[in-house]
CSV table of C-alpha atoms in Angstrom, one decimal:
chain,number,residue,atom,x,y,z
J,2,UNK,CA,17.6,17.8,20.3
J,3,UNK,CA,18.1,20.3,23.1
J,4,UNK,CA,16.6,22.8,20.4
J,5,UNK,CA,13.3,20.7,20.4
J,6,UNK,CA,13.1,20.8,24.0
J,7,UNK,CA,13.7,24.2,24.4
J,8,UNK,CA,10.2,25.1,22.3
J,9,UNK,CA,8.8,22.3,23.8
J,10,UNK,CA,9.3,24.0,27.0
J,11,UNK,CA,8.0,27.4,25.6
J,12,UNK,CA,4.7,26.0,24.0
J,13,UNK,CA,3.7,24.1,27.9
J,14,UNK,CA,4.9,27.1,29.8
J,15,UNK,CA,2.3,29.2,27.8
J,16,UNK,CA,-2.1,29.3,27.8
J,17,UNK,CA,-2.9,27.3,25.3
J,18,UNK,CA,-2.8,28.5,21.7
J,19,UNK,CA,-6.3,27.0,20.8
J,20,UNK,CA,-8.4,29.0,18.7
J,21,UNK,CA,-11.3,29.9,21.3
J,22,UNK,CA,-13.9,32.1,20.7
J,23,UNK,CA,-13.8,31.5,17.1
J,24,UNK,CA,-16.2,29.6,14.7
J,25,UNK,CA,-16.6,26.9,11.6
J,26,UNK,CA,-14.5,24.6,10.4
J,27,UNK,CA,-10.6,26.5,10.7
J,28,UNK,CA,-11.0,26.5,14.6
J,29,UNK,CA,-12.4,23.4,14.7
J,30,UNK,CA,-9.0,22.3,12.7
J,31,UNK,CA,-6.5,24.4,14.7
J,32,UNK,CA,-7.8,23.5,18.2
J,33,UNK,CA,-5.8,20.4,18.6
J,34,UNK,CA,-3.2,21.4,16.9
J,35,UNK,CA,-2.5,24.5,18.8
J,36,UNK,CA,-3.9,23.2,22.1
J,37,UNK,CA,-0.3,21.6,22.9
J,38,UNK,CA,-1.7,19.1,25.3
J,39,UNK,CA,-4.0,18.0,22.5
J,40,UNK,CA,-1.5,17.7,20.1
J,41,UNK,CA,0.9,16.0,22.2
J,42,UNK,CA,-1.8,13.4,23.0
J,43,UNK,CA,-3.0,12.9,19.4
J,44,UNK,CA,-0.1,12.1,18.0
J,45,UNK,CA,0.9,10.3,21.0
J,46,UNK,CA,-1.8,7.7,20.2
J,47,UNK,CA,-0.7,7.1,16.8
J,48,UNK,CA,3.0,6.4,18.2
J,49,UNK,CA,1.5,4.2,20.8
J,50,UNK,CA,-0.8,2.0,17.8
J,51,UNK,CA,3.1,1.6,15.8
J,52,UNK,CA,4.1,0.2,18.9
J,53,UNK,CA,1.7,-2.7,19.5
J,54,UNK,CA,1.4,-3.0,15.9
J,55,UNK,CA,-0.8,-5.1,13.6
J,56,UNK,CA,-4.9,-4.0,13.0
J,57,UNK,CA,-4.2,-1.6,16.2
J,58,UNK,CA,-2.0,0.4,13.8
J,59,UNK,CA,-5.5,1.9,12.3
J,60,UNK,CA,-7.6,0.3,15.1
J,61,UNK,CA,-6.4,2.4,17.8
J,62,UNK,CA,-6.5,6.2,16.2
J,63,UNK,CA,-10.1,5.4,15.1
J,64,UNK,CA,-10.5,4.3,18.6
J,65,UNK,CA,-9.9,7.9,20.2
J,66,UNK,CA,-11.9,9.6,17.1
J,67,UNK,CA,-15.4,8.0,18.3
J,68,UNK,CA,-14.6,8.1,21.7
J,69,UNK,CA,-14.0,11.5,21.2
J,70,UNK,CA,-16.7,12.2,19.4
J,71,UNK,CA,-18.7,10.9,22.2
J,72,UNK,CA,-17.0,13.2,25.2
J,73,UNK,CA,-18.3,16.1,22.3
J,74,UNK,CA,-21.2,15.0,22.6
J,75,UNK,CA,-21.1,15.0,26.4
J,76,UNK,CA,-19.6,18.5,26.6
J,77,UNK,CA,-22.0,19.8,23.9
J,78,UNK,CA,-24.7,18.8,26.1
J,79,UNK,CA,-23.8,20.2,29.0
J,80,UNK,CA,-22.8,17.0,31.3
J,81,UNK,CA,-19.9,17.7,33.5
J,82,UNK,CA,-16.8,15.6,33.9
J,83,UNK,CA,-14.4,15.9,36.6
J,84,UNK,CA,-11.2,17.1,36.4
J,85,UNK,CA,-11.5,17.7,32.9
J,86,UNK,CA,-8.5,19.8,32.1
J,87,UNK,CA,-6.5,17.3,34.7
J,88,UNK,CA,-7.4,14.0,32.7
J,89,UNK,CA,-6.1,16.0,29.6
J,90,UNK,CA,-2.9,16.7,31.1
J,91,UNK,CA,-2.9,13.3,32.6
J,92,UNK,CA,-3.5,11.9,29.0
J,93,UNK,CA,-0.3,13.2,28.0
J,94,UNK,CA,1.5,12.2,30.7
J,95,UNK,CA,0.3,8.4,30.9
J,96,UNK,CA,0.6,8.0,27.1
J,97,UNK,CA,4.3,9.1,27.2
J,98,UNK,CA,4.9,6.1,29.8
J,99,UNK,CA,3.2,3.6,27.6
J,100,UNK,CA,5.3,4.8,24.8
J,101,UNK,CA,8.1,4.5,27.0
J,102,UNK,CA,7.8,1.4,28.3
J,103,UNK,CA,8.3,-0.1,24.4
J,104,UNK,CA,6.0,-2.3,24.7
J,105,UNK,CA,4.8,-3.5,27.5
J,106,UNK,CA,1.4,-1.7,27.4
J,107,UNK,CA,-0.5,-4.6,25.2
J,108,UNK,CA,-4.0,-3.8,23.3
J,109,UNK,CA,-6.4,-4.8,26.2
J,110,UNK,CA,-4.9,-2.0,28.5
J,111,UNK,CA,-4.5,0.7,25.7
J,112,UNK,CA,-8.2,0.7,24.2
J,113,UNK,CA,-9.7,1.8,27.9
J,114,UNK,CA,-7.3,3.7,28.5
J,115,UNK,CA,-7.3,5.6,24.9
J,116,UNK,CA,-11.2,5.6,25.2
J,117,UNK,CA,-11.5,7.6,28.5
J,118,UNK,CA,-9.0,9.8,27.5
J,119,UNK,CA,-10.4,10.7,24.3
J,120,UNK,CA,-14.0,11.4,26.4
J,121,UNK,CA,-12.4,13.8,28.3
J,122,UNK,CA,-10.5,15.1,25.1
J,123,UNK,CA,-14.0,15.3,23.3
J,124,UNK,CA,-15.7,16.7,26.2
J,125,UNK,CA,-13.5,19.8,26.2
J,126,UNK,CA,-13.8,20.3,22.3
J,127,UNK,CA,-18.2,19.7,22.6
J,128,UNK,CA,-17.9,22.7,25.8
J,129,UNK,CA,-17.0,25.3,22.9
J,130,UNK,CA,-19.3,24.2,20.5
J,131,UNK,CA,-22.6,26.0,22.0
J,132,UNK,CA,-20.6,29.3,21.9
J,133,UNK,CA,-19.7,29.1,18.2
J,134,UNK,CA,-21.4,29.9,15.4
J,135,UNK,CA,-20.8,27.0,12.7
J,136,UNK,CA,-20.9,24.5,15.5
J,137,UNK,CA,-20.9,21.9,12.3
J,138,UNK,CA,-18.1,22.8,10.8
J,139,UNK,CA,-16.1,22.9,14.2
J,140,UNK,CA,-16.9,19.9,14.9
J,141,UNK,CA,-15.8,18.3,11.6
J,142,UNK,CA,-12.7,20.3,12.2
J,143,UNK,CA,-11.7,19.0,15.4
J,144,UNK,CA,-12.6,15.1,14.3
J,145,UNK,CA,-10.4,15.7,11.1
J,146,UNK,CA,-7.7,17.4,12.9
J,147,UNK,CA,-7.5,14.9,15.4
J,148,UNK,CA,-7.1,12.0,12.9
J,149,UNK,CA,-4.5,13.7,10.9
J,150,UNK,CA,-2.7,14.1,14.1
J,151,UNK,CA,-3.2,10.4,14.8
J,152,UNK,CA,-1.3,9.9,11.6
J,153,UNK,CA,1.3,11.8,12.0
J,154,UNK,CA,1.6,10.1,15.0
J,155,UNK,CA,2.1,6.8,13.1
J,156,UNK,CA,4.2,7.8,10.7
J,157,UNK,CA,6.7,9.2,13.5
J,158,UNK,CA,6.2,5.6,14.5
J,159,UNK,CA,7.4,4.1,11.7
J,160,UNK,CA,10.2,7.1,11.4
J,161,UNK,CA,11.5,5.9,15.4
J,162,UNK,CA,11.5,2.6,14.3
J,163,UNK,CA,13.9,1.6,17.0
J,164,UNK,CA,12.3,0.8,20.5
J,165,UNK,CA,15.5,3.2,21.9
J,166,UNK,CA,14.0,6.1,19.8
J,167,UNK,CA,10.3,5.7,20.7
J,168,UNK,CA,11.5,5.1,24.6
J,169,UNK,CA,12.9,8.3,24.2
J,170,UNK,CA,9.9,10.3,23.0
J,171,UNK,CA,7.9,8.8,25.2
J,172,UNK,CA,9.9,9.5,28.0
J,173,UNK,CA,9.9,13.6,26.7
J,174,UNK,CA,6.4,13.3,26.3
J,175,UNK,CA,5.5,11.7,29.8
J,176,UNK,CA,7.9,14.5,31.1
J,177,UNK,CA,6.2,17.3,29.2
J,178,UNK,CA,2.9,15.7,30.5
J,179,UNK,CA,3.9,15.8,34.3
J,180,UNK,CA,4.9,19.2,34.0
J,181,UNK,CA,1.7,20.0,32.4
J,182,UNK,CA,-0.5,17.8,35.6
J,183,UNK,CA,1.7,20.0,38.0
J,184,UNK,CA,0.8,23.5,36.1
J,185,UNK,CA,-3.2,22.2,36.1
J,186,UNK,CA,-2.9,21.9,39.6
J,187,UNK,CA,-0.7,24.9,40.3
J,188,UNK,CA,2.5,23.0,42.0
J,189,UNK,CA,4.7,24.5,39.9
């Protein structure tokens, strides 16, 4: 455990690792995965859906995917958001207390909150699009990525079955997050 947390640690302290400045499909794919706020929040999301359970298991992830493909659309033309990298970091953060709270958070508070997230989320993917030059392909890669992530998510839902477990990585996660809020706005 203390292993986990140590490259944990490493992968916030660090720029992201997204693939920026790079085109089609395969940076498209590896932006949320190596964007560690990204990740974090994708799969996040797919622990959160386990949690409430029933339709939301599937309804959830899908959820974030059109939401996000909505804040791409935003981003890719040109129509600010505030904050955006703040509300990313923020993302992490909040869903790692929902997660924590084991179950408190019910259906009619995660969809909004999933939904604005995954604008903001979008929005930062649809800002790199105009400099790429498969824009296509990166965007298929960063809706596919981010629904694999969302299942990964699930299935370390169903791995954690115990609320104890989950608690616990949504307690690491909301930590990670609030380090990440106080790096976006230089506290720390």
């Amino acid at each position: 455990m203390r292993f986990a947390l140590a490259i944990l640690t490493i992968f916030v302290a660090t720029p992201t690792f997204a693939a920026e400045g790079q085109s089609g499909l395969m940076s498209g794919l590896l932006h949320p995965v190596l964007g560690f706020d990204h990740l974090l929040a994708m799969i996040g999301v797919g622990l959160l859906s386990v949690q409430i359970g029933h339709k939301h298991i599937w309804t959830l992830p899908v959820c974030f995917v059109l939401f996000l493909m909505l804040g791409g659309i935003l981003g890719l033309a040109g129509i600010p958001l505030p904050q955006v990298e703040g509300v990313i970091a923020a993302s992490v953060f909040v869903l790692g207390l929902a997660i924590a709270s084991s179950g408190i958070i019910g259906a009619y508070i995660a969809y909004p909150i999933v939904a604005i997230f995954a604008i903001f989320h979008g929005h930062a993917h649809g800002m790199e699009v105009p400099t790429l030059d498969n824009p296509t392909g990166y965007v298929i890669g960063f809706m596919v990525a981010s629904a694999v992530l969302h299942l990964i998510g699930v299935g370390f839902g169903y791995l954690f079955k115990t609320e104890n477990l989950r608690a616990q990585l949504g307690s690491g996660m909301a930590g990670i997050g609030l380090y990440m809020l106080l790096l976006t706005y230089a506290i720390v």
